[in-house]
Tab-separated table of C-alpha atoms and ligand atoms in Angstrom:
chain	number	residue	atom	x	y	z
D	1	MET	CA	23.006	9.900	14.272
D	2	GLU	CA	23.920	12.066	16.716
D	3	LYS	CA	26.853	11.318	18.880
D	4	LEU	CA	25.656	10.861	22.798
D	5	THR	CA	27.284	13.304	24.955
D	6	GLY	CA	28.048	12.146	29.164
D	7	LEU	CA	25.103	10.298	30.578
D	8	LYS	CA	22.180	11.597	28.156
D	9	LYS	CA	20.225	8.874	26.920
D	10	ILE	CA	18.108	8.855	23.747
D	11	LYS	CA	14.395	8.971	24.789
D	12	THR	CA	13.057	5.813	22.589
D	13	ALA	CA	9.620	4.259	21.549
D	14	VAL	CA	9.339	0.706	20.447
D	15	PHE	CA	6.227	0.040	18.478
D	16	ILE	CA	4.883	-3.283	18.174
D	17	SER	CA	2.060	-5.442	16.897
D	18	GLY	CA	2.326	-9.176	18.299
D	19	THR	CA	4.163	-11.301	20.961
D	20	GLY	CA	6.847	-8.506	21.967
D	21	SER	CA	10.012	-11.083	22.309
D	22	ASN	CA	12.062	-8.155	20.836
D	23	LEU	CA	10.506	-5.366	22.689
D	24	LYS	CA	11.250	-7.569	26.045
D	25	ASN	CA	14.942	-7.901	25.188
D	26	ILE	CA	15.440	-4.206	23.712
D	27	ILE	CA	13.901	-3.120	27.474
D	28	LYS	CA	16.286	-5.523	29.086
D	29	PHE	CA	19.263	-3.912	27.097
D	30	SER	CA	18.243	-0.238	27.679
D	31	LYS	CA	18.576	-1.254	31.494
D	32	LEU	CA	22.327	-1.675	30.919
D	33	LYS	CA	24.574	0.816	31.938
D	34	LYS	CA	25.985	0.698	28.591
D	35	SER	CA	22.841	1.327	26.536
D	36	PRO	CA	22.740	4.624	24.857
D	37	ILE	CA	18.481	4.435	25.172
D	38	THR	CA	16.207	4.214	27.354
D	39	ILE	CA	12.374	3.107	26.594
D	40	ASN	CA	9.960	5.651	27.435
D	41	LEU	CA	6.735	4.358	25.134
D	42	ILE	CA	5.418	0.951	23.875
D	43	VAL	CA	3.169	1.783	20.743
D	44	SER	CA	0.917	-0.839	19.420
D	45	ASN	CA	-1.832	-0.714	16.760
D	46	THR	CA	-3.707	-3.608	18.588
D	47	ASN	CA	-4.938	-4.297	22.148
D	48	LEU	CA	-4.341	-7.716	21.227
D	49	ALA	CA	-0.581	-7.191	21.102
D	50	LYS	CA	0.722	-9.920	23.820
D	51	GLY	CA	3.853	-7.334	24.304
D	52	LEU	CA	1.677	-4.949	25.928
D	53	GLN	CA	2.510	-7.113	29.050
D	54	TYR	CA	5.753	-5.934	29.100
D	55	ALA	CA	4.624	-2.062	29.749
D	56	ASP	CA	3.294	-3.105	32.995
D	57	GLN	CA	5.908	-5.189	33.968
D	58	PHE	CA	8.661	-2.715	33.194
D	59	LYS	CA	6.160	-0.015	34.369
D	60	ILE	CA	6.752	1.864	30.671
D	61	LYS	CA	3.824	3.919	29.505
D	62	LYS	CA	1.697	2.458	26.521
D	63	LYS	CA	-0.313	3.711	23.651
D	64	ILE	CA	-2.470	2.058	21.542
D	65	PHE	CA	-4.223	3.472	18.559
D	66	ASN	CA	-7.174	1.920	16.801
D	67	LEU	CA	-5.850	2.104	13.189
D	68	LYS	CA	-9.712	2.388	11.871
D	69	ASN	CA	-8.915	6.023	11.009
D	70	TYR	CA	-5.227	5.794	10.513
D	71	ASN	CA	-4.187	9.027	9.253
D	72	GLU	CA	-5.949	10.671	12.070
D	73	ASN	CA	-4.026	8.287	14.436
D	74	GLU	CA	-0.592	8.681	13.088
D	75	LYS	CA	-1.227	12.315	14.283
D	76	ASN	CA	-2.075	11.033	17.871
D	77	ILE	CA	0.972	8.807	17.627
D	78	LEU	CA	2.865	11.948	17.005
D	79	THR	CA	1.379	14.096	19.654
D	80	SER	CA	2.414	10.979	22.377
D	81	LEU	CA	5.985	10.765	21.010
D	82	LYS	CA	6.410	14.610	21.114
D	83	LYS	CA	5.025	14.762	24.959
D	84	GLU	CA	6.996	12.225	25.941
D	85	LYS	CA	10.084	13.694	23.980
D	86	ILE	CA	10.828	10.704	22.041
D	87	LYS	CA	13.656	10.953	19.564
D	88	PHE	CA	14.026	7.565	18.137
D	89	ILE	CA	11.948	5.068	17.235
D	90	CYS	CA	12.757	0.897	17.051
D	91	LEU	CA	10.283	-1.154	15.027
D	92	ALA	CA	9.724	-4.554	16.734
D	93	GLY	CA	7.524	-6.467	14.933
D	94	TYR	CA	4.915	-3.552	14.039
D	95	MET	CA	2.822	-4.580	11.414
D	96	LYS	CA	1.560	-1.591	10.164
D	97	ILE	CA	3.391	0.735	7.324
D	98	LEU	CA	4.173	4.194	8.317
D	99	SER	CA	3.045	6.893	6.168
D	100	LYS	CA	5.727	8.992	4.225
D	101	LYS	CA	4.716	11.927	6.348
D	102	PHE	CA	5.095	10.032	9.695
D	103	ILE	CA	8.891	8.794	8.598
D	104	LYS	CA	9.858	12.265	7.283
D	105	LYS	CA	8.894	13.679	10.787
D	106	PHE	CA	11.472	11.153	12.466
D	107	ASP	CA	13.779	11.111	8.898
D	108	GLY	CA	16.604	8.895	9.973
D	109	LYS	CA	15.570	8.323	13.212
D	110	ILE	CA	13.240	4.874	12.855
D	111	ILE	CA	15.175	1.504	12.878
D	112	ASN	CA	13.100	-1.750	11.641
D	113	ILE	CA	13.989	-5.189	12.312
D	114	HIS	CA	13.255	-7.733	9.345
D	115	PRO	CA	13.522	-11.475	9.664
D	116	SER	CA	15.174	-12.257	6.360
D	117	LEU	CA	18.748	-10.956	5.049
D	118	LEU	CA	17.733	-8.087	2.927
D	119	PRO	CA	17.129	-7.288	0.134
D	120	LYS	CA	15.737	-10.540	0.283
D	121	TYR	CA	12.159	-11.175	1.155
D	122	LYS	CA	10.907	-7.948	1.841
D	123	GLY	CA	7.384	-8.304	3.130
D	124	LEU	CA	5.863	-11.210	5.070
D	125	ASN	CA	6.041	-15.082	5.168
D	126	THR	CA	10.101	-14.651	5.101
D	127	HIS	CA	10.989	-17.858	6.242
D	128	SER	CA	8.477	-19.785	3.848
D	129	ARG	CA	9.838	-18.389	1.050
D	130	ALA	CA	13.430	-18.985	2.274
D	131	ILE	CA	12.631	-22.533	2.779
D	132	LYS	CA	10.898	-22.958	-0.297
D	133	ASN	CA	13.910	-21.248	-2.602
D	134	LYS	CA	16.340	-23.805	-0.730
D	135	ASP	CA	18.292	-21.551	0.529
D	136	LYS	CA	21.235	-22.327	2.679
D	137	LEU	CA	21.034	-19.128	4.874
D	138	ALA	CA	18.208	-17.315	6.288
D	139	GLY	CA	18.508	-14.585	9.037
D	140	CYS	CA	17.598	-10.848	9.840
D	141	THR	CA	18.311	-7.566	9.209
D	142	VAL	CA	18.230	-4.297	11.332
D	143	HIS	CA	17.887	-1.570	8.688
D	144	TYR	CA	16.683	2.538	8.525
D	145	VAL	CA	13.130	2.682	7.776
D	146	THR	CA	12.482	5.149	4.684
D	147	PRO	CA	8.968	5.098	3.054
D	148	LYS	CA	10.105	2.166	0.556
D	149	LEU	CA	9.328	-1.333	2.362
D	150	ASP	CA	11.942	-2.560	4.007
D	151	SER	CA	14.542	-1.187	1.814
D	152	GLY	CA	15.975	1.165	3.916
D	153	LYS	CA	19.857	1.274	4.959
D	154	ILE	CA	20.962	-1.885	5.982
D	155	ILE	CA	22.933	-1.235	10.014
D	156	LEU	CA	23.738	-4.948	10.918
D	157	GLN	CA	22.631	-8.516	9.968
D	158	ASN	CA	22.848	-11.988	11.316
D	159	LYS	CA	22.658	-15.139	9.563
D	160	VAL	CA	21.608	-18.440	10.545
D	161	LYS	CA	22.204	-22.108	8.737
D	162	ILE	CA	18.673	-23.543	7.302
D	163	LEU	CA	18.798	-27.033	7.446
D	164	ALA	CA	17.243	-29.795	5.401
D	165	ARG	CA	15.262	-30.612	8.458
D	166	ASP	CA	13.869	-27.080	8.978
D	167	ASP	CA	10.490	-25.984	8.701
D	168	HIS	CA	8.590	-22.418	9.135
D	169	THR	CA	8.600	-22.962	13.168
D	170	SER	CA	12.190	-24.028	13.649
D	171	LEU	CA	13.830	-21.262	11.233
D	172	LYS	CA	11.638	-18.279	12.825
D	173	LYS	CA	12.941	-19.737	16.205
D	174	LYS	CA	16.446	-19.915	15.189
D	175	VAL	CA	16.209	-16.665	13.585
D	176	LEU	CA	14.493	-14.945	16.679
D	177	LYS	CA	17.375	-16.304	18.930
D	178	GLN	CA	19.401	-14.021	16.145
D	179	GLU	CA	17.305	-10.919	16.174
D	180	HIS	CA	17.791	-10.638	20.045
D	181	LYS	CA	21.451	-10.593	19.759
D	182	LEU	CA	20.958	-7.979	16.269
D	183	TYR	CA	18.742	-5.611	17.682
D	184	PRO	CA	21.065	-4.395	20.781
D	185	ALA	CA	24.280	-4.817	18.664
D	186	ALA	CA	22.669	-2.514	15.859
D	187	ILE	CA	21.497	0.065	18.379
D	188	MET	CA	25.117	-0.038	20.075
D	189	LYS	CA	26.662	0.483	16.331
D	190	ILE	CA	24.298	3.300	15.711
D	191	PHE	CA	25.483	5.641	18.532
D	192	ASN	CA	28.601	4.663	18.983
Y	1	GAR	C1	10.096	-10.689	14.345
Y	1	GAR	O1	10.692	-11.970	14.113
Y	1	GAR	C2	10.516	-9.440	13.454
Y	1	GAR	O2	11.413	-9.541	13.086
Y	1	GAR	C3	9.508	-9.319	12.453
Y	1	GAR	O3	8.105	-9.617	13.369
Y	1	GAR	C4	8.456	-10.859	14.572
Y	1	GAR	C5	8.013	-10.015	15.874
Y	1	GAR	O4	8.565	-10.836	17.011
Y	1	GAR	N1	8.943	-8.339	11.952
Y	1	GAR	C6	8.620	-8.443	10.332
Y	1	GAR	O5	7.749	-9.258	10.099
Y	1	GAR	C7	8.378	-6.798	10.168
Y	1	GAR	N2	8.158	-6.762	8.592
Y	1	GAR	P1	8.105	-10.251	18.190
Y	1	GAR	O6	6.846	-9.467	18.599
Y	1	GAR	O7	8.415	-11.473	19.352
Y	1	GAR	O8	9.277	-9.413	18.487
C-alpha cells in the first residue's frame, strides 16, 4: 500500500448495506488528526440501509445503487468513485459480492470486515455457526478483498471468548464492539 506523504489523506469510500455502526465508527476515526484517510463517499446497495443517515449527519456524499441490473450499476459505482477521486474502499457490512472486474480495478485497495476469525466461517451466520460448533473463541477479521469470498490476506483480527450463556445476539454485540476497535487499527496498520 502506498505510503503517506506529508498531510495527504487517502480519499476513501465506505460501502454499506445495513445499520452502519462500522461506518459511523470509521467516519469518527477519519476525523482524527492521525487518520490516514478521509471519508468522501458512502455507497449503499439499498435505500433501506439505516447507515445512510450518517451521510446526512456528517455531510458526506452518498450513492445508492439499485442492484436489479448489477453489472450496469457496478459501472455507475465506478464512475462515482472516479468522480470523487476515491483511492481506497472499506466494505462495512456490504452484503453484495463485488465482481472480479470491479475488484481488479481497485486491486489491493479494498478491505472488508468479517464477523469471524477467518479462515473459519466465511459467508453468513458466523455467530450461530461458532456457537453450534461449541467454539471457545469468536472474533472479527479485517482482510483484503479478492474475488474469492472472505479469503484475501488477513490484516488484523480481534478475539472474544464465547461463554456458555452466549447466544447469537450477545455474541454479535461482543464481536461488534471489537469490530469498532479493529477497523481503525487495520487502517492505521495498512498506511503506516
Ligand atoms: C458487521 O458485523 C460486519 O462484520 C458484518 O455485517 C455487520 C455490519 O454491521 N459483515 C459481514 O457479515 C460481511 N460478510 P454494521 O452495519 O453495524 O457495521
